[in-house]
Coordinates of C-alpha atoms in Angstrom, one line a residue:
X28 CA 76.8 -16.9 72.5
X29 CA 73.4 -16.9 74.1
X30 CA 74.6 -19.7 76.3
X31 CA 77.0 -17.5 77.7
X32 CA 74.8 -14.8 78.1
X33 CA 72.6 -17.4 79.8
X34 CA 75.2 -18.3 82.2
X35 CA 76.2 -15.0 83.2
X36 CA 72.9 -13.8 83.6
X37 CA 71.9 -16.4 85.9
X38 CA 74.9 -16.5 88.2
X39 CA 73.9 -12.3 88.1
X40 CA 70.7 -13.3 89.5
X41 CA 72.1 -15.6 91.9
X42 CA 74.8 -12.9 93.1
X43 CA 72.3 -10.0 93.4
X44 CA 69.5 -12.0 95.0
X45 CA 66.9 -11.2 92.7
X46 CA 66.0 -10.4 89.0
X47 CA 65.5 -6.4 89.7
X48 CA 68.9 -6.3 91.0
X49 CA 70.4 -8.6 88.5
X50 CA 69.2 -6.1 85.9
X51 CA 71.3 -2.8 86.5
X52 CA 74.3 -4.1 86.2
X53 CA 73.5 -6.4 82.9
X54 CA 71.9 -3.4 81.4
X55 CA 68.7 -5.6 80.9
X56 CA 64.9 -4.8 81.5
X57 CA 64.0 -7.0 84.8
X58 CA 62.0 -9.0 81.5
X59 CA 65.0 -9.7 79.7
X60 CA 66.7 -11.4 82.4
X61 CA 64.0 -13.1 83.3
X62 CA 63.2 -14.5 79.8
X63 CA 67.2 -15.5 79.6
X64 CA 66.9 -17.5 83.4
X65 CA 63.8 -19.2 82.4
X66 CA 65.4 -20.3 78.4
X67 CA 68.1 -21.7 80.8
X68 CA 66.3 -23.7 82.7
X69 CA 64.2 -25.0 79.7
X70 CA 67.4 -25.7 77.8
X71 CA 68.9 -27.5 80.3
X72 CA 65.4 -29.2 81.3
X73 CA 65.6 -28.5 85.0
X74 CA 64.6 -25.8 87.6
X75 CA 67.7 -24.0 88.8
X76 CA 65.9 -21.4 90.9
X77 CA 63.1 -21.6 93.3
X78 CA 60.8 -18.6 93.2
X79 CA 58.6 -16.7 96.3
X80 CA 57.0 -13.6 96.2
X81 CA 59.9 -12.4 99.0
X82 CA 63.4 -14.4 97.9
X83 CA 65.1 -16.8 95.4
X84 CA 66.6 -19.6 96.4
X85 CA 69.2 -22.2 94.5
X86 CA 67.9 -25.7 93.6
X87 CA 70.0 -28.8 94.2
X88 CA 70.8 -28.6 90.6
X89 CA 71.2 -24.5 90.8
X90 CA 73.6 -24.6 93.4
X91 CA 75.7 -27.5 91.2
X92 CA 75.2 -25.5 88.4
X93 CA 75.9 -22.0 89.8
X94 CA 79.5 -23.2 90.6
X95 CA 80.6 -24.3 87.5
X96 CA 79.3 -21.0 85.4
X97 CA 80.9 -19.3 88.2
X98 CA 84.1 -21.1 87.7
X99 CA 83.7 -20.9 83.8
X100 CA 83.4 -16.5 84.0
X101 CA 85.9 -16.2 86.7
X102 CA 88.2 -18.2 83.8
X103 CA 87.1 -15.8 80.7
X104 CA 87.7 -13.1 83.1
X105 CA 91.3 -14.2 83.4
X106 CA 91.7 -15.0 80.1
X107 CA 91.0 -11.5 79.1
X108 CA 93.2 -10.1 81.7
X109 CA 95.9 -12.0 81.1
X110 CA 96.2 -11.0 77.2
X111 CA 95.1 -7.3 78.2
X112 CA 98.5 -6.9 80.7
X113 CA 100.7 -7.9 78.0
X114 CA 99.6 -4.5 75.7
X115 CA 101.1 -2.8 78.9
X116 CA 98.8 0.0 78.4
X117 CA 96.4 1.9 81.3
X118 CA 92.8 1.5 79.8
X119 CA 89.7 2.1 81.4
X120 CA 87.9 3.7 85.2
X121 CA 90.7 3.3 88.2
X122 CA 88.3 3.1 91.4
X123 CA 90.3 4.2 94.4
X124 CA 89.9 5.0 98.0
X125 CA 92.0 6.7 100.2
X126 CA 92.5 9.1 103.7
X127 CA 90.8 12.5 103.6
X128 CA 93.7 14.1 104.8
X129 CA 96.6 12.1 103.3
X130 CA 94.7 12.3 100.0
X131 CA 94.1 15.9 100.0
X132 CA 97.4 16.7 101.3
X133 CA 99.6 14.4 99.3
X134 CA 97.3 12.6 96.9
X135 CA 95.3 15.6 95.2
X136 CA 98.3 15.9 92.1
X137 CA 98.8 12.6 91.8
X138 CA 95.7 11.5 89.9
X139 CA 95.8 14.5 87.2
X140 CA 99.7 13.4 86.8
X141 CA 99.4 10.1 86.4
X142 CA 96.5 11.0 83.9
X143 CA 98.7 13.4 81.8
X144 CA 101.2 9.9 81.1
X145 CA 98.3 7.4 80.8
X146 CA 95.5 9.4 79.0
X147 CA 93.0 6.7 78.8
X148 CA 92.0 5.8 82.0
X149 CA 89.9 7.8 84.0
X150 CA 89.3 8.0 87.9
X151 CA 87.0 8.0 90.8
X152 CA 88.4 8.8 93.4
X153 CA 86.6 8.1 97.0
X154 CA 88.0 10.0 100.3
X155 CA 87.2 8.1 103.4
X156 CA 88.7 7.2 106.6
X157 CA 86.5 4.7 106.7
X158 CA 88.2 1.3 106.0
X159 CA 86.4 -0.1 103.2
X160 CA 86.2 -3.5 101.6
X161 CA 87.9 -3.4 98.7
X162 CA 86.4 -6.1 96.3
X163 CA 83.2 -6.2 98.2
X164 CA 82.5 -2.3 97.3
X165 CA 84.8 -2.5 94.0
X166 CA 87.8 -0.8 94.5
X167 CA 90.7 -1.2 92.4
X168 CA 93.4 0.4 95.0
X169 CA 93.2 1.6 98.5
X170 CA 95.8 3.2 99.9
X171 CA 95.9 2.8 103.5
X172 CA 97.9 4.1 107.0
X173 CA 98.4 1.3 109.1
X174 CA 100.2 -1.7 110.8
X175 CA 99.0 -4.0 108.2
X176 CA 97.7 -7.4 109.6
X177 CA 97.5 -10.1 107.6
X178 CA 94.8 -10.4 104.8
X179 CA 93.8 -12.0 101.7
X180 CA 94.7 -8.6 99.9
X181 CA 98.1 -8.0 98.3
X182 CA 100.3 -4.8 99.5
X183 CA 102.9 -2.6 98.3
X184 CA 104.6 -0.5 100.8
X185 CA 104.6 3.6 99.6
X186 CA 106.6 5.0 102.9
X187 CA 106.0 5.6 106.6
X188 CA 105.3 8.2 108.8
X189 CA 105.2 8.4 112.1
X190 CA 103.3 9.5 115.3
X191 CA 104.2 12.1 117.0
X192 CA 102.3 13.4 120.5
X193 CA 102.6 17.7 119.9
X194 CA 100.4 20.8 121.2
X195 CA 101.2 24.5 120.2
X196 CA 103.9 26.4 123.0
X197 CA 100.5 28.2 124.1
X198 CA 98.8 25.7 125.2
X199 CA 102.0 24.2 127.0
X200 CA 102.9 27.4 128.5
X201 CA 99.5 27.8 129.9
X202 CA 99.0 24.3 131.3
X203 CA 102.3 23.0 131.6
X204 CA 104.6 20.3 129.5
X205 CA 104.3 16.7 130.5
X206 CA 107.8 15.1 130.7
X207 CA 106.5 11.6 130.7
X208 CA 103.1 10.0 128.8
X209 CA 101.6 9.4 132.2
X210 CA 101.0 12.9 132.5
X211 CA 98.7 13.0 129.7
X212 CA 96.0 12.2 131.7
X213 CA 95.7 15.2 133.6
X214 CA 95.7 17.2 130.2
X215 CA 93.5 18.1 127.6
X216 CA 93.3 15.9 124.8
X217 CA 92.2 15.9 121.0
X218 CA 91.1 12.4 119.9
X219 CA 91.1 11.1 116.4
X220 CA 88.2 8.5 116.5
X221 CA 89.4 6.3 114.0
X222 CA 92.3 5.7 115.7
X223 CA 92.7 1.8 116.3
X224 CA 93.7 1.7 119.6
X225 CA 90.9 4.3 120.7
X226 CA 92.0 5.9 123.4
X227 CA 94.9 4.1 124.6
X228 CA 98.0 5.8 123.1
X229 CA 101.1 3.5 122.7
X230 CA 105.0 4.6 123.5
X231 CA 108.2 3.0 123.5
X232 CA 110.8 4.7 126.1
X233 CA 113.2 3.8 128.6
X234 CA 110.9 1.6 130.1
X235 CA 110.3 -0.3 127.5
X236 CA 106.7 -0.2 125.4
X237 CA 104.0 1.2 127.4
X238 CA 100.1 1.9 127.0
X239 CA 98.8 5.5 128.0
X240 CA 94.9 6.0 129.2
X241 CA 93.8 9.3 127.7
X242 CA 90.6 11.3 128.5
X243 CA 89.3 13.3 125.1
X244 CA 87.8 16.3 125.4
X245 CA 87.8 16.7 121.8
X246 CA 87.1 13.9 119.7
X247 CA 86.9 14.0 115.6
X248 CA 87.3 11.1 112.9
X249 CA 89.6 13.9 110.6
X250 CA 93.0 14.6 111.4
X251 CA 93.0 18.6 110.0
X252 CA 90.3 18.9 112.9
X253 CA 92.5 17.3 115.3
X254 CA 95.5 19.5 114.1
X255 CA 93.0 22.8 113.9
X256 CA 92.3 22.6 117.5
X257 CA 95.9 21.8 118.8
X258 CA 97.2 25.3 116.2
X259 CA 94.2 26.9 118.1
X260 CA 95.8 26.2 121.4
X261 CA 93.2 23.5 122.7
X262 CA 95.4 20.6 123.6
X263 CA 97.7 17.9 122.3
X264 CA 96.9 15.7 119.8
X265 CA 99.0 12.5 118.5
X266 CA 99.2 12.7 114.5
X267 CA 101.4 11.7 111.9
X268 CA 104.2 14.0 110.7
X269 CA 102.4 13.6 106.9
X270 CA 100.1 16.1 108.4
X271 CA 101.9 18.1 111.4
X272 CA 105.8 17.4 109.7
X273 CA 105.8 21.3 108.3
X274 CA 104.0 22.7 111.9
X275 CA 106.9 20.5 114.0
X276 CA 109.7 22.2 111.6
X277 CA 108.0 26.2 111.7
X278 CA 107.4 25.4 115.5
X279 CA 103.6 26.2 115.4
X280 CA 103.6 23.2 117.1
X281 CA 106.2 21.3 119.7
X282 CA 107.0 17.9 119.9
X283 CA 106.3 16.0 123.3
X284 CA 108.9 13.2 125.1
X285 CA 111.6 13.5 122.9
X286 CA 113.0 10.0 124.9
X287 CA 109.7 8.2 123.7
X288 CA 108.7 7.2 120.3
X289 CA 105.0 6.7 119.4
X290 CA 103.5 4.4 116.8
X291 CA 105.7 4.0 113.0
X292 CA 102.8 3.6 111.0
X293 CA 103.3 2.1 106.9
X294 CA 101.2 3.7 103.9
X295 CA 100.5 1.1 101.8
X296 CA 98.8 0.8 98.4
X297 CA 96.4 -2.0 99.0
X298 CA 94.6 -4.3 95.9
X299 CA 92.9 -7.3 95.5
X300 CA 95.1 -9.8 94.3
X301 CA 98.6 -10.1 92.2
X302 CA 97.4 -12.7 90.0
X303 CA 96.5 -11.3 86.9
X304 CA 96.5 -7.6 87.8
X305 CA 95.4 -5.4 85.5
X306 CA 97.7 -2.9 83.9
X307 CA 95.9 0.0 84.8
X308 CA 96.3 -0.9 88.4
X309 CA 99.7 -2.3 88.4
X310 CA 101.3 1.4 86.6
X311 CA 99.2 3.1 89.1
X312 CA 101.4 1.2 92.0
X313 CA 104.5 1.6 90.0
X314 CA 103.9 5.3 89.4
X315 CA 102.7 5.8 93.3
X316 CA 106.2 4.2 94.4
X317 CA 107.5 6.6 92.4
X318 CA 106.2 9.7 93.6
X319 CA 107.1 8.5 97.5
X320 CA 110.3 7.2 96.8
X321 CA 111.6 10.7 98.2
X322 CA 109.7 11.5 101.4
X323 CA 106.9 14.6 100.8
X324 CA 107.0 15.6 104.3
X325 CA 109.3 16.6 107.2
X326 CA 109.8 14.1 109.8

């Protein structure tokens, strides 16, 4: 058992760059890991790590070695995985991230209902529209709004929603309603930051696909801003109907270009990999599929 404890500890080490940061996550004193590198090394009768006052650095015979513990816990790991999915059962912390709108609007009773069926997992769940790196910053789900591009991660479509270009009937009355996307330009525009095309907002009409210049006067990376300013009679904005769906139906706000659609965008529930998934994560998908099998939101 030491051996492995060895082993583990020094590809720690290796992965956090150092024996302070090694420590934490080990739940060792910086002296304990240290003791366990150096019995390593004198068990195995060479030096695996080279030592400065400012960095560590891999041996010939470290960086050998290093590979094959690596290759050696990365196979317990799936060993214990792979007899853990068969109980079936959601044990353990789900880490998740997901949009600060969608997840408030349409995310918020999830987690507490998904709880009440699976009692012994517990949650953390992150709101950000920032687009995080999943396994880097150790997230077991995402969910994400997007034209997914290929990636090493695995996806599970949820639903879609789409993009709709909309301003309140004050606004519109006051400075007119553009008939074509062209005319955007001469109005007054509320800008979602995070959007991936920036400022150039995509239609497909008559004339085919096209690409529209706008100048923001308002610019925000959260969508109930965006949608704020347009109910408060500022401008038009170009949101999904998960968010401005209800406002398009009671009229608060008004459509623009009925002959031109904007961007279809998929929500995705977004993982690491399908091989060996844990069961926690996999009933979370299931039970998200679920709950947007029947759209939450006028379109």
């Amino acid at each position: 058992m030491d051996k492995f404890v060895e082993m583990q500890t020094f590809v720690q080490v290796v992965d956090a760059g150092s024996f302070v940061g090694a420590a934490e996550p080990l739940d060792m004193s910086k002296a304990a890991v240290s003791r366990y590198v150096a019995d390593l090394e004198a068990r195995l009768g060479v030096r695996l790590l080279n030592r400065t006052t400012r960095k560590l650095s891999l041996t010939e015979e470290g960086e050998l070695f290093y590979v094959r513990c690596k290759e050696l816990l990365n196979g317990v790991d799936a060993a214990e995985s792979e007899i853990t999915s068969r109980s079936g059962e959601a044990i353990g912390l789900l880490r998740i991230n997901v949009p600060v709108s969608f997840g408030i609007l349409h995310l918020s009773d999830v987690w507490p209902a998904f709880k009440a069926r699976h009692p012994k997992v517990t949650f953390d769940v992150t709101l950000s529209d920032r687009v995080v790196d999943i396994v880097e910053e150790g997230f077991d789900l995402a969910v994400r709004i997007t034209k997914l591009r290929s990636s090493s991660l695995v996806s599970r479509r949820l639903a879609t929603t789409r993009m709709v270009a909309c301003a309140s009937a004050q606004y519109l009355a006051r400075h007119g309603t553009p008939e074509h996307p062209r005319e955007l330009a001469t109005h007054n525009i509320i800008a979602y930051s995070h959007w991936a095309l920036q400022d150039e907002w995509e239609f497909d009409g008559p004339e085919g696909k096209m690409s529209v210049r706008t100048s923001p006067c308002i610019r925000t990376n959260n969508g109930d801003t965006c949608r704020a300013a347009a109910l408060a009679h500022e401008g038009i904005i170009l949101q999904p109907t998960f968010l401005v769906g209800r406002d398009l139906q009671e009229g608060t706000l008004v459509e623009l270009f009925p002959h031109y659609s904007a961007t279809e965008l998929g929500i995705h529930a977004v993982y690491g990999s399908r091989k060996h998934i844990a069961p926690k994560v996999r009933l979370l998908i299931d039970f998200l599929a679920e709950r947007f099998a029947k759209r939450r939101w006028p379109e």
